[in-house]
């Protein structure tokens, strides 16, 4: 359904609640498209400048003032916004099995912390976000741009995303889980596996463009590993994004303090990228 027909459909909706709900959804959608168009315009201006045009010439060709060019350069969202797609972006964490008596927290604290960090990054990049729950039997990624924070052991959808990654896979060797480079066979596991006193973990970061949308997958050896990936992404998304990259993945190691706080994070393998 095109934008005009969507607009007319809202105007003609007889149910006021449905009309209000759909109007709210479209406002968010149009705001996200406007932000993306601002980013694309800034990108086009910078590309034209790299190709030899000065900003006065660009302004004349675009029919705007040179001062407006300066405003666009300083005010538009940064290029790395496109790492997560156009938006809105749905961010999901797994629902854990409820313990005996139904009193257990169904969402892991580290998963919630990872989601909050991702939402912080999205807000900084002018991307609206929503939340969804990944049920233990979930097999599909929701439509639209999505961040899936989920280990393969928590839901089939995470297993499938890991299987489809071009460069990394999850493998169990002698009872231990490893992230493995498909090309070389090199293995990575949580430092705590060898030394329980070592307060470090590893996680997987994957990003792909698929059917006109972006899927980002975060998965830790434990939920703390997922928090570590989000910690690294918060500081490094600008260097990770490249317009020509269609898929990327990396292994991220993180240091944990007091059992819950990630204090440092770094890439130990990758990023491995596939370009156009």
PDB file of C-alpha atoms in Angstrom:
ATOM      1  CA  UNK A   1       0.000   0.000   0.000  1.00  0.00           C
ATOM      2  CA  UNK A   2       1.486   3.354  -1.026  1.00  0.00           C
ATOM      3  CA  UNK A   3       1.845   6.373   1.221  1.00  0.00           C
ATOM      4  CA  UNK A   4      -1.112   8.250  -0.314  1.00  0.00           C
ATOM      5  CA  UNK A   5      -3.480   5.282  -0.063  1.00  0.00           C
ATOM      6  CA  UNK A   6      -2.366   4.688   3.546  1.00  0.00           C
ATOM      7  CA  UNK A   7      -3.127   8.320   4.328  1.00  0.00           C
ATOM      8  CA  UNK A   8      -6.566   8.124   2.718  1.00  0.00           C
ATOM      9  CA  UNK A   9      -7.275   4.831   4.474  1.00  0.00           C
ATOM     10  CA  UNK A  10      -6.649   6.469   7.844  1.00  0.00           C
ATOM     11  CA  UNK A  11      -8.885   9.411   6.957  1.00  0.00           C
ATOM     12  CA  UNK A  12     -11.738   7.085   6.012  1.00  0.00           C
ATOM     13  CA  UNK A  13     -11.422   4.677   8.974  1.00  0.00           C
ATOM     14  CA  UNK A  14     -14.770   4.799  10.830  1.00  0.00           C
ATOM     15  CA  UNK A  15     -13.484   3.380  14.131  1.00  0.00           C
ATOM     16  CA  UNK A  16     -11.910   6.283  16.087  1.00  0.00           C
ATOM     17  CA  UNK A  17      -9.568   4.006  18.079  1.00  0.00           C
ATOM     18  CA  UNK A  18      -8.327   2.259  14.951  1.00  0.00           C
ATOM     19  CA  UNK A  19      -8.003   5.629  13.206  1.00  0.00           C
ATOM     20  CA  UNK A  20      -6.005   7.078  16.090  1.00  0.00           C
ATOM     21  CA  UNK A  21      -3.788   3.999  16.421  1.00  0.00           C
ATOM     22  CA  UNK A  22      -2.992   3.876  12.713  1.00  0.00           C
ATOM     23  CA  UNK A  23      -2.414   7.647  12.567  1.00  0.00           C
ATOM     24  CA  UNK A  24       0.128   7.293  15.393  1.00  0.00           C
ATOM     25  CA  UNK A  25       1.886   4.454  13.553  1.00  0.00           C
ATOM     26  CA  UNK A  26       2.083   6.460  10.326  1.00  0.00           C
ATOM     27  CA  UNK A  27       3.373   9.573  12.104  1.00  0.00           C
ATOM     28  CA  UNK A  28       6.261   7.491  13.478  1.00  0.00           C
ATOM     29  CA  UNK A  29       6.868   5.894  10.084  1.00  0.00           C
ATOM     30  CA  UNK A  30       6.871   9.230   8.232  1.00  0.00           C
ATOM     31  CA  UNK A  31       9.171  10.803  10.835  1.00  0.00           C
ATOM     32  CA  UNK A  32      11.632   7.958  10.339  1.00  0.00           C
ATOM     33  CA  UNK A  33      11.484   8.343   6.566  1.00  0.00           C
ATOM     34  CA  UNK A  34      12.065  12.089   6.908  1.00  0.00           C
ATOM     35  CA  UNK A  35      15.139  11.460   9.082  1.00  0.00           C
ATOM     36  CA  UNK A  36      16.473   8.958   6.557  1.00  0.00           C
ATOM     37  CA  UNK A  37      15.909  11.395   3.680  1.00  0.00           C
ATOM     38  CA  UNK A  38      17.853  14.031   5.635  1.00  0.00           C
ATOM     39  CA  UNK A  39      20.703  11.542   6.057  1.00  0.00           C
ATOM     40  CA  UNK A  40      20.631  10.661   2.347  1.00  0.00           C
ATOM     41  CA  UNK A  41      20.688  14.334   1.372  1.00  0.00           C
ATOM     42  CA  UNK A  42      23.691  14.979   3.610  1.00  0.00           C
ATOM     43  CA  UNK A  43      25.421  11.910   2.160  1.00  0.00           C
ATOM     44  CA  UNK A  44      24.716  13.128  -1.395  1.00  0.00           C
ATOM     45  CA  UNK A  45      26.151  16.566  -0.635  1.00  0.00           C
ATOM     46  CA  UNK A  46      29.317  15.063   0.816  1.00  0.00           C
ATOM     47  CA  UNK A  47      29.682  12.705  -2.148  1.00  0.00           C
ATOM     48  CA  UNK A  48      29.292  15.569  -4.638  1.00  0.00           C
ATOM     49  CA  UNK A  49      31.937  17.527  -2.717  1.00  0.00           C
ATOM     50  CA  UNK A  50      34.342  14.575  -2.851  1.00  0.00           C
ATOM     51  CA  UNK A  51      33.817  14.444  -6.610  1.00  0.00           C
ATOM     52  CA  UNK A  52      35.080  17.998  -6.996  1.00  0.00           C
ATOM     53  CA  UNK A  53      32.162  20.384  -6.561  1.00  0.00           C
ATOM     54  CA  UNK A  54      32.505  23.146  -3.994  1.00  0.00           C
ATOM     55  CA  UNK A  55      29.660  23.860  -1.598  1.00  0.00           C
ATOM     56  CA  UNK A  56      28.593  27.018  -3.412  1.00  0.00           C
ATOM     57  CA  UNK A  57      28.182  25.044  -6.624  1.00  0.00           C
ATOM     58  CA  UNK A  58      26.283  22.286  -4.825  1.00  0.00           C
ATOM     59  CA  UNK A  59      23.944  24.839  -3.248  1.00  0.00           C
ATOM     60  CA  UNK A  60      23.188  26.400  -6.630  1.00  0.00           C
ATOM     61  CA  UNK A  61      22.511  23.019  -8.233  1.00  0.00           C
ATOM     62  CA  UNK A  62      20.195  21.997  -5.390  1.00  0.00           C
ATOM     63  CA  UNK A  63      18.412  25.336  -5.379  1.00  0.00           C
ATOM     64  CA  UNK A  64      19.283  26.188  -1.787  1.00  0.00           C
ATOM     65  CA  UNK A  65      21.654  28.620  -0.068  1.00  0.00           C
ATOM     66  CA  UNK A  66      25.209  27.837   0.992  1.00  0.00           C
ATOM     67  CA  UNK A  67      24.124  28.542   4.565  1.00  0.00           C
ATOM     68  CA  UNK A  68      21.478  25.853   4.237  1.00  0.00           C
ATOM     69  CA  UNK A  69      24.206  23.432   3.111  1.00  0.00           C
ATOM     70  CA  UNK A  70      26.019  24.109   6.390  1.00  0.00           C
ATOM     71  CA  UNK A  71      22.824  23.481   8.355  1.00  0.00           C
ATOM     72  CA  UNK A  72      22.247  20.179   6.557  1.00  0.00           C
ATOM     73  CA  UNK A  73      25.815  19.032   7.179  1.00  0.00           C
ATOM     74  CA  UNK A  74      25.599  19.755  10.917  1.00  0.00           C
ATOM     75  CA  UNK A  75      21.981  18.826  11.576  1.00  0.00           C
ATOM     76  CA  UNK A  76      21.254  15.657   9.603  1.00  0.00           C
ATOM     77  CA  UNK A  77      21.569  12.225  11.262  1.00  0.00           C
ATOM     78  CA  UNK A  78      25.008  10.601  10.918  1.00  0.00           C
ATOM     79  CA  UNK A  79      25.751   8.061   8.202  1.00  0.00           C
ATOM     80  CA  UNK A  80      25.936   5.149  10.652  1.00  0.00           C
ATOM     81  CA  UNK A  81      22.187   5.490  11.274  1.00  0.00           C
ATOM     82  CA  UNK A  82      21.792   3.169   8.288  1.00  0.00           C
ATOM     83  CA  UNK A  83      23.583   0.373  10.170  1.00  0.00           C
ATOM     84  CA  UNK A  84      20.191  -0.370  11.741  1.00  0.00           C
ATOM     85  CA  UNK A  85      18.142   0.389   8.615  1.00  0.00           C
ATOM     86  CA  UNK A  86      15.563   3.134   8.165  1.00  0.00           C
ATOM     87  CA  UNK A  87      13.428   2.551  11.239  1.00  0.00           C
ATOM     88  CA  UNK A  88      11.390   2.153  13.283  1.00  0.00           C
ATOM     89  CA  UNK A  89      13.521  -0.624  14.821  1.00  0.00           C
ATOM     90  CA  UNK A  90      12.053  -3.428  16.924  1.00  0.00           C
ATOM     91  CA  UNK A  91      14.358  -4.685  19.708  1.00  0.00           C
ATOM     92  CA  UNK A  92      13.679  -8.143  21.128  1.00  0.00           C
ATOM     93  CA  UNK A  93      14.982 -10.131  24.090  1.00  0.00           C
ATOM     94  CA  UNK A  94      14.066 -13.726  25.024  1.00  0.00           C
ATOM     95  CA  UNK A  95      11.400 -14.647  27.472  1.00  0.00           C
ATOM     96  CA  UNK A  96      12.892 -17.186  29.864  1.00  0.00           C
ATOM     97  CA  UNK A  97      11.002 -20.197  31.154  1.00  0.00           C
ATOM     98  CA  UNK A  98       9.246 -19.282  34.395  1.00  0.00           C
ATOM     99  CA  UNK A  99      10.600 -21.116  37.442  1.00  0.00           C
ATOM    100  CA  UNK A 100       8.689 -23.282  39.885  1.00  0.00           C
ATOM    101  CA  UNK A 101       5.802 -21.442  41.437  1.00  0.00           C
ATOM    102  CA  UNK A 102       5.816 -18.803  38.696  1.00  0.00           C
ATOM    103  CA  UNK A 103       7.924 -16.344  40.680  1.00  0.00           C
ATOM    104  CA  UNK A 104      11.066 -16.200  38.518  1.00  0.00           C
ATOM    105  CA  UNK A 105      11.877 -13.098  36.508  1.00  0.00           C
ATOM    106  CA  UNK A 106      11.138 -14.078  32.885  1.00  0.00           C
ATOM    107  CA  UNK A 107      13.645 -11.605  31.453  1.00  0.00           C
ATOM    108  CA  UNK A 108      17.349 -11.836  32.275  1.00  0.00           C
ATOM    109  CA  UNK A 109      18.858  -8.680  33.800  1.00  0.00           C
ATOM    110  CA  UNK A 110      21.782  -8.691  31.338  1.00  0.00           C
ATOM    111  CA  UNK A 111      19.405  -9.073  28.393  1.00  0.00           C
ATOM    112  CA  UNK A 112      17.466  -6.057  29.651  1.00  0.00           C
ATOM    113  CA  UNK A 113      20.699  -4.093  30.044  1.00  0.00           C
ATOM    114  CA  UNK A 114      21.741  -5.008  26.495  1.00  0.00           C
ATOM    115  CA  UNK A 115      18.368  -3.885  25.152  1.00  0.00           C
ATOM    116  CA  UNK A 116      18.593  -0.573  27.010  1.00  0.00           C
ATOM    117  CA  UNK A 117      22.045   0.084  25.545  1.00  0.00           C
ATOM    118  CA  UNK A 118      20.836  -0.698  22.026  1.00  0.00           C
ATOM    119  CA  UNK A 119      17.859   1.619  22.525  1.00  0.00           C
ATOM    120  CA  UNK A 120      20.279   4.334  23.648  1.00  0.00           C
ATOM    121  CA  UNK A 121      22.268   3.934  20.431  1.00  0.00           C
ATOM    122  CA  UNK A 122      19.093   4.017  18.328  1.00  0.00           C
ATOM    123  CA  UNK A 123      17.860   7.200  20.008  1.00  0.00           C
ATOM    124  CA  UNK A 124      21.241   8.853  19.401  1.00  0.00           C
ATOM    125  CA  UNK A 125      20.879   8.018  15.707  1.00  0.00           C
ATOM    126  CA  UNK A 126      17.335   9.454  15.496  1.00  0.00           C
ATOM    127  CA  UNK A 127      15.780   5.993  15.182  1.00  0.00           C
ATOM    128  CA  UNK A 128      12.476   5.214  16.877  1.00  0.00           C
ATOM    129  CA  UNK A 129      12.333   1.840  18.596  1.00  0.00           C
ATOM    130  CA  UNK A 130       9.820  -0.587  20.004  1.00  0.00           C
ATOM    131  CA  UNK A 131      10.144  -3.711  22.118  1.00  0.00           C
ATOM    132  CA  UNK A 132       9.069  -7.283  21.497  1.00  0.00           C
ATOM    133  CA  UNK A 133       9.410 -10.546  23.366  1.00  0.00           C
ATOM    134  CA  UNK A 134      11.140 -13.583  21.860  1.00  0.00           C
ATOM    135  CA  UNK A 135       9.190 -16.629  22.986  1.00  0.00           C
ATOM    136  CA  UNK A 136      11.089 -19.918  23.534  1.00  0.00           C
ATOM    137  CA  UNK A 137       9.485 -21.376  20.385  1.00  0.00           C
ATOM    138  CA  UNK A 138       9.900 -18.270  18.177  1.00  0.00           C
ATOM    139  CA  UNK A 139      11.128 -19.286  14.716  1.00  0.00           C
ATOM    140  CA  UNK A 140      10.871 -16.073  12.673  1.00  0.00           C
ATOM    141  CA  UNK A 141      12.197 -12.523  12.878  1.00  0.00           C
ATOM    142  CA  UNK A 142       9.409  -9.921  13.024  1.00  0.00           C
ATOM    143  CA  UNK A 143       8.929  -7.758   9.908  1.00  0.00           C
ATOM    144  CA  UNK A 144      10.863  -4.525   9.485  1.00  0.00           C
ATOM    145  CA  UNK A 145      14.224  -3.421  10.837  1.00  0.00           C
ATOM    146  CA  UNK A 146      14.994  -5.540  13.883  1.00  0.00           C
ATOM    147  CA  UNK A 147      17.583  -6.161  16.599  1.00  0.00           C
ATOM    148  CA  UNK A 148      17.425  -9.718  17.960  1.00  0.00           C
ATOM    149  CA  UNK A 149      19.231 -10.097  21.320  1.00  0.00           C
ATOM    150  CA  UNK A 150      19.058 -13.844  21.765  1.00  0.00           C
ATOM    151  CA  UNK A 151      21.413 -16.819  22.078  1.00  0.00           C
ATOM    152  CA  UNK A 152      20.741 -19.898  19.905  1.00  0.00           C
ATOM    153  CA  UNK A 153      19.812 -21.914  22.992  1.00  0.00           C
ATOM    154  CA  UNK A 154      16.968 -19.540  23.836  1.00  0.00           C
ATOM    155  CA  UNK A 155      14.878 -19.739  20.650  1.00  0.00           C
ATOM    156  CA  UNK A 156      14.947 -21.363  17.175  1.00  0.00           C
ATOM    157  CA  UNK A 157      15.030 -17.941  15.494  1.00  0.00           C
ATOM    158  CA  UNK A 158      18.504 -17.301  16.970  1.00  0.00           C
ATOM    159  CA  UNK A 159      19.672 -20.751  15.838  1.00  0.00           C
ATOM    160  CA  UNK A 160      18.569 -19.951  12.302  1.00  0.00           C
ATOM    161  CA  UNK A 161      20.270 -16.556  12.263  1.00  0.00           C
ATOM    162  CA  UNK A 162      23.548 -18.106  13.416  1.00  0.00           C
ATOM    163  CA  UNK A 163      23.286 -20.873  10.802  1.00  0.00           C
ATOM    164  CA  UNK A 164      22.830 -18.315   8.031  1.00  0.00           C
ATOM    165  CA  UNK A 165      25.866 -16.204   9.001  1.00  0.00           C
ATOM    166  CA  UNK A 166      28.535 -16.191   6.272  1.00  0.00           C
ATOM    167  CA  UNK A 167      31.643 -16.329   8.446  1.00  0.00           C
ATOM    168  CA  UNK A 168      30.935 -17.573  11.987  1.00  0.00           C
ATOM    169  CA  UNK A 169      29.159 -20.561  13.469  1.00  0.00           C
ATOM    170  CA  UNK A 170      28.395 -21.962  16.914  1.00  0.00           C
ATOM    171  CA  UNK A 171      29.873 -25.376  17.632  1.00  0.00           C
ATOM    172  CA  UNK A 172      30.046 -27.691  20.655  1.00  0.00           C
ATOM    173  CA  UNK A 173      33.426 -29.378  21.137  1.00  0.00           C
ATOM    174  CA  UNK A 174      34.150 -31.751  24.056  1.00  0.00           C
ATOM    175  CA  UNK A 175      31.153 -30.376  25.907  1.00  0.00           C
ATOM    176  CA  UNK A 176      32.099 -26.713  25.466  1.00  0.00           C
ATOM    177  CA  UNK A 177      30.500 -24.134  23.163  1.00  0.00           C
ATOM    178  CA  UNK A 178      32.671 -22.150  20.748  1.00  0.00           C
ATOM    179  CA  UNK A 179      32.240 -19.463  18.128  1.00  0.00           C
ATOM    180  CA  UNK A 180      34.163 -20.763  15.125  1.00  0.00           C
ATOM    181  CA  UNK A 181      35.463 -19.025  12.008  1.00  0.00           C
ATOM    182  CA  UNK A 182      34.091 -21.036   9.096  1.00  0.00           C
ATOM    183  CA  UNK A 183      37.071 -20.261   6.827  1.00  0.00           C
ATOM    184  CA  UNK A 184      39.881 -21.124   9.254  1.00  0.00           C
ATOM    185  CA  UNK A 185      38.318 -23.239  12.008  1.00  0.00           C
ATOM    186  CA  UNK A 186      39.703 -20.898  14.663  1.00  0.00           C
ATOM    187  CA  UNK A 187      37.693 -21.151  17.892  1.00  0.00           C
ATOM    188  CA  UNK A 188      36.660 -18.605  20.502  1.00  0.00           C
ATOM    189  CA  UNK A 189      35.098 -19.385  23.863  1.00  0.00           C
ATOM    190  CA  UNK A 190      34.331 -17.553  27.080  1.00  0.00           C
ATOM    191  CA  UNK A 191      37.467 -17.018  29.211  1.00  0.00           C
ATOM    192  CA  UNK A 192      35.406 -18.110  32.203  1.00  0.00           C
ATOM    193  CA  UNK A 193      35.203 -21.586  30.659  1.00  0.00           C
ATOM    194  CA  UNK A 194      38.888 -22.156  31.429  1.00  0.00           C
ATOM    195  CA  UNK A 195      38.945 -20.089  34.635  1.00  0.00           C
ATOM    196  CA  UNK A 196      35.672 -19.478  36.502  1.00  0.00           C
ATOM    197  CA  UNK A 197      37.369 -16.609  38.342  1.00  0.00           C
ATOM    198  CA  UNK A 198      37.871 -14.783  35.028  1.00  0.00           C
ATOM    199  CA  UNK A 199      35.080 -12.215  34.797  1.00  0.00           C
ATOM    200  CA  UNK A 200      34.949 -12.061  31.028  1.00  0.00           C
ATOM    201  CA  UNK A 201      32.652 -13.363  28.322  1.00  0.00           C
ATOM    202  CA  UNK A 202      32.334 -13.355  24.540  1.00  0.00           C
ATOM    203  CA  UNK A 203      29.443 -12.691  22.213  1.00  0.00           C
ATOM    204  CA  UNK A 204      28.435 -12.662  18.578  1.00  0.00           C
ATOM    205  CA  UNK A 205      27.447  -9.593  16.570  1.00  0.00           C
ATOM    206  CA  UNK A 206      25.872 -10.071  13.171  1.00  0.00           C
ATOM    207  CA  UNK A 207      24.253  -7.667  10.752  1.00  0.00           C
ATOM    208  CA  UNK A 208      22.614  -8.385   7.409  1.00  0.00           C
ATOM    209  CA  UNK A 209      20.394  -6.732   4.845  1.00  0.00           C
ATOM    210  CA  UNK A 210      17.530  -8.985   3.829  1.00  0.00           C
ATOM    211  CA  UNK A 211      14.350  -8.334   1.825  1.00  0.00           C
ATOM    212  CA  UNK A 212      14.718  -4.564   2.063  1.00  0.00           C
ATOM    213  CA  UNK A 213      15.289  -4.443   5.808  1.00  0.00           C
ATOM    214  CA  UNK A 214      18.155  -4.833   8.312  1.00  0.00           C
ATOM    215  CA  UNK A 215      18.488  -7.578  10.930  1.00  0.00           C
ATOM    216  CA  UNK A 216      21.074  -7.153  13.697  1.00  0.00           C
ATOM    217  CA  UNK A 217      21.729 -10.237  15.836  1.00  0.00           C
ATOM    218  CA  UNK A 218      23.434 -10.156  19.239  1.00  0.00           C
ATOM    219  CA  UNK A 219      24.147 -13.415  21.073  1.00  0.00           C
ATOM    220  CA  UNK A 220      26.425 -14.058  24.054  1.00  0.00           C
ATOM    221  CA  UNK A 221      27.856 -17.281  25.386  1.00  0.00           C
ATOM    222  CA  UNK A 222      25.875 -16.103  28.410  1.00  0.00           C
ATOM    223  CA  UNK A 223      23.496 -13.154  28.625  1.00  0.00           C
ATOM    224  CA  UNK A 224      26.420 -11.093  29.967  1.00  0.00           C
ATOM    225  CA  UNK A 225      28.152 -11.683  26.638  1.00  0.00           C
ATOM    226  CA  UNK A 226      25.185 -10.062  24.894  1.00  0.00           C
ATOM    227  CA  UNK A 227      25.482  -7.087  27.226  1.00  0.00           C
ATOM    228  CA  UNK A 228      29.157  -6.873  26.254  1.00  0.00           C
ATOM    229  CA  UNK A 229      28.332  -6.805  22.542  1.00  0.00           C
ATOM    230  CA  UNK A 230      25.860  -3.965  23.109  1.00  0.00           C
ATOM    231  CA  UNK A 231      28.530  -2.146  25.150  1.00  0.00           C
ATOM    232  CA  UNK A 232      30.987  -2.393  22.251  1.00  0.00           C
ATOM    233  CA  UNK A 233      28.388  -1.383  19.674  1.00  0.00           C
ATOM    234  CA  UNK A 234      27.539   1.732  21.676  1.00  0.00           C
ATOM    235  CA  UNK A 235      31.076   3.076  21.180  1.00  0.00           C
ATOM    236  CA  UNK A 236      31.939   1.634  17.779  1.00  0.00           C
ATOM    237  CA  UNK A 237      28.916   1.702  15.486  1.00  0.00           C
ATOM    238  CA  UNK A 238      30.284   4.717  13.584  1.00  0.00           C
ATOM    239  CA  UNK A 239      33.438   2.836  12.606  1.00  0.00           C
ATOM    240  CA  UNK A 240      31.561  -0.368  11.827  1.00  0.00           C
ATOM    241  CA  UNK A 241      29.135   1.031   9.256  1.00  0.00           C
ATOM    242  CA  UNK A 242      30.072   1.072   5.558  1.00  0.00           C
ATOM    243  CA  UNK A 243      27.463   1.812   2.850  1.00  0.00           C
ATOM    244  CA  UNK A 244      28.706  -1.005   0.591  1.00  0.00           C
ATOM    245  CA  UNK A 245      28.635  -3.720   3.282  1.00  0.00           C
ATOM    246  CA  UNK A 246      25.647  -6.057   3.053  1.00  0.00           C
ATOM    247  CA  UNK A 247      26.563  -8.357   5.949  1.00  0.00           C
ATOM    248  CA  UNK A 248      29.016  -8.204   8.827  1.00  0.00           C
ATOM    249  CA  UNK A 249      29.852 -10.291  11.880  1.00  0.00           C
ATOM    250  CA  UNK A 250      32.339 -10.200  14.742  1.00  0.00           C
ATOM    251  CA  UNK A 251      33.329 -11.845  18.016  1.00  0.00           C
ATOM    252  CA  UNK A 252      33.320  -9.411  20.941  1.00  0.00           C
ATOM    253  CA  UNK A 253      34.982 -10.043  24.307  1.00  0.00           C
ATOM    254  CA  UNK A 254      33.926  -8.081  27.386  1.00  0.00           C
ATOM    255  CA  UNK A 255      35.076  -7.617  30.975  1.00  0.00           C
ATOM    256  CA  UNK A 256      32.546  -7.797  33.778  1.00  0.00           C
ATOM    257  CA  UNK A 257      32.688  -6.166  37.200  1.00  0.00           C
ATOM    258  CA  UNK A 258      30.635  -7.032  40.278  1.00  0.00           C
ATOM    259  CA  UNK A 259      28.806  -9.727  38.342  1.00  0.00           C
ATOM    260  CA  UNK A 260      26.564  -7.407  36.336  1.00  0.00           C
ATOM    261  CA  UNK A 261      28.431  -4.389  34.935  1.00  0.00           C
ATOM    262  CA  UNK A 262      30.376  -4.459  31.682  1.00  0.00           C
ATOM    263  CA  UNK A 263      33.425  -2.225  32.107  1.00  0.00           C
ATOM    264  CA  UNK A 264      35.275  -2.861  28.839  1.00  0.00           C
ATOM    265  CA  UNK A 265      34.733  -4.556  25.482  1.00  0.00           C
ATOM    266  CA  UNK A 266      36.756  -5.246  22.335  1.00  0.00           C
ATOM    267  CA  UNK A 267      36.584  -7.162  19.069  1.00  0.00           C
ATOM    268  CA  UNK A 268      38.732 -10.308  19.083  1.00  0.00           C
ATOM    269  CA  UNK A 269      37.727 -11.534  15.594  1.00  0.00           C
ATOM    270  CA  UNK A 270      36.433  -9.545  12.640  1.00  0.00           C
ATOM    271  CA  UNK A 271      34.538  -7.629  11.676  1.00  0.00           C
ATOM    272  CA  UNK A 272      34.113 -10.003   8.735  1.00  0.00           C
ATOM    273  CA  UNK A 273      32.205  -8.280   5.947  1.00  0.00           C
ATOM    274  CA  UNK A 274      30.478  -9.087   2.669  1.00  0.00           C
ATOM    275  CA  UNK A 275      30.219  -6.193   0.241  1.00  0.00           C
ATOM    276  CA  UNK A 276      28.047  -5.546  -2.799  1.00  0.00           C
TER     277      UNK A 276
END
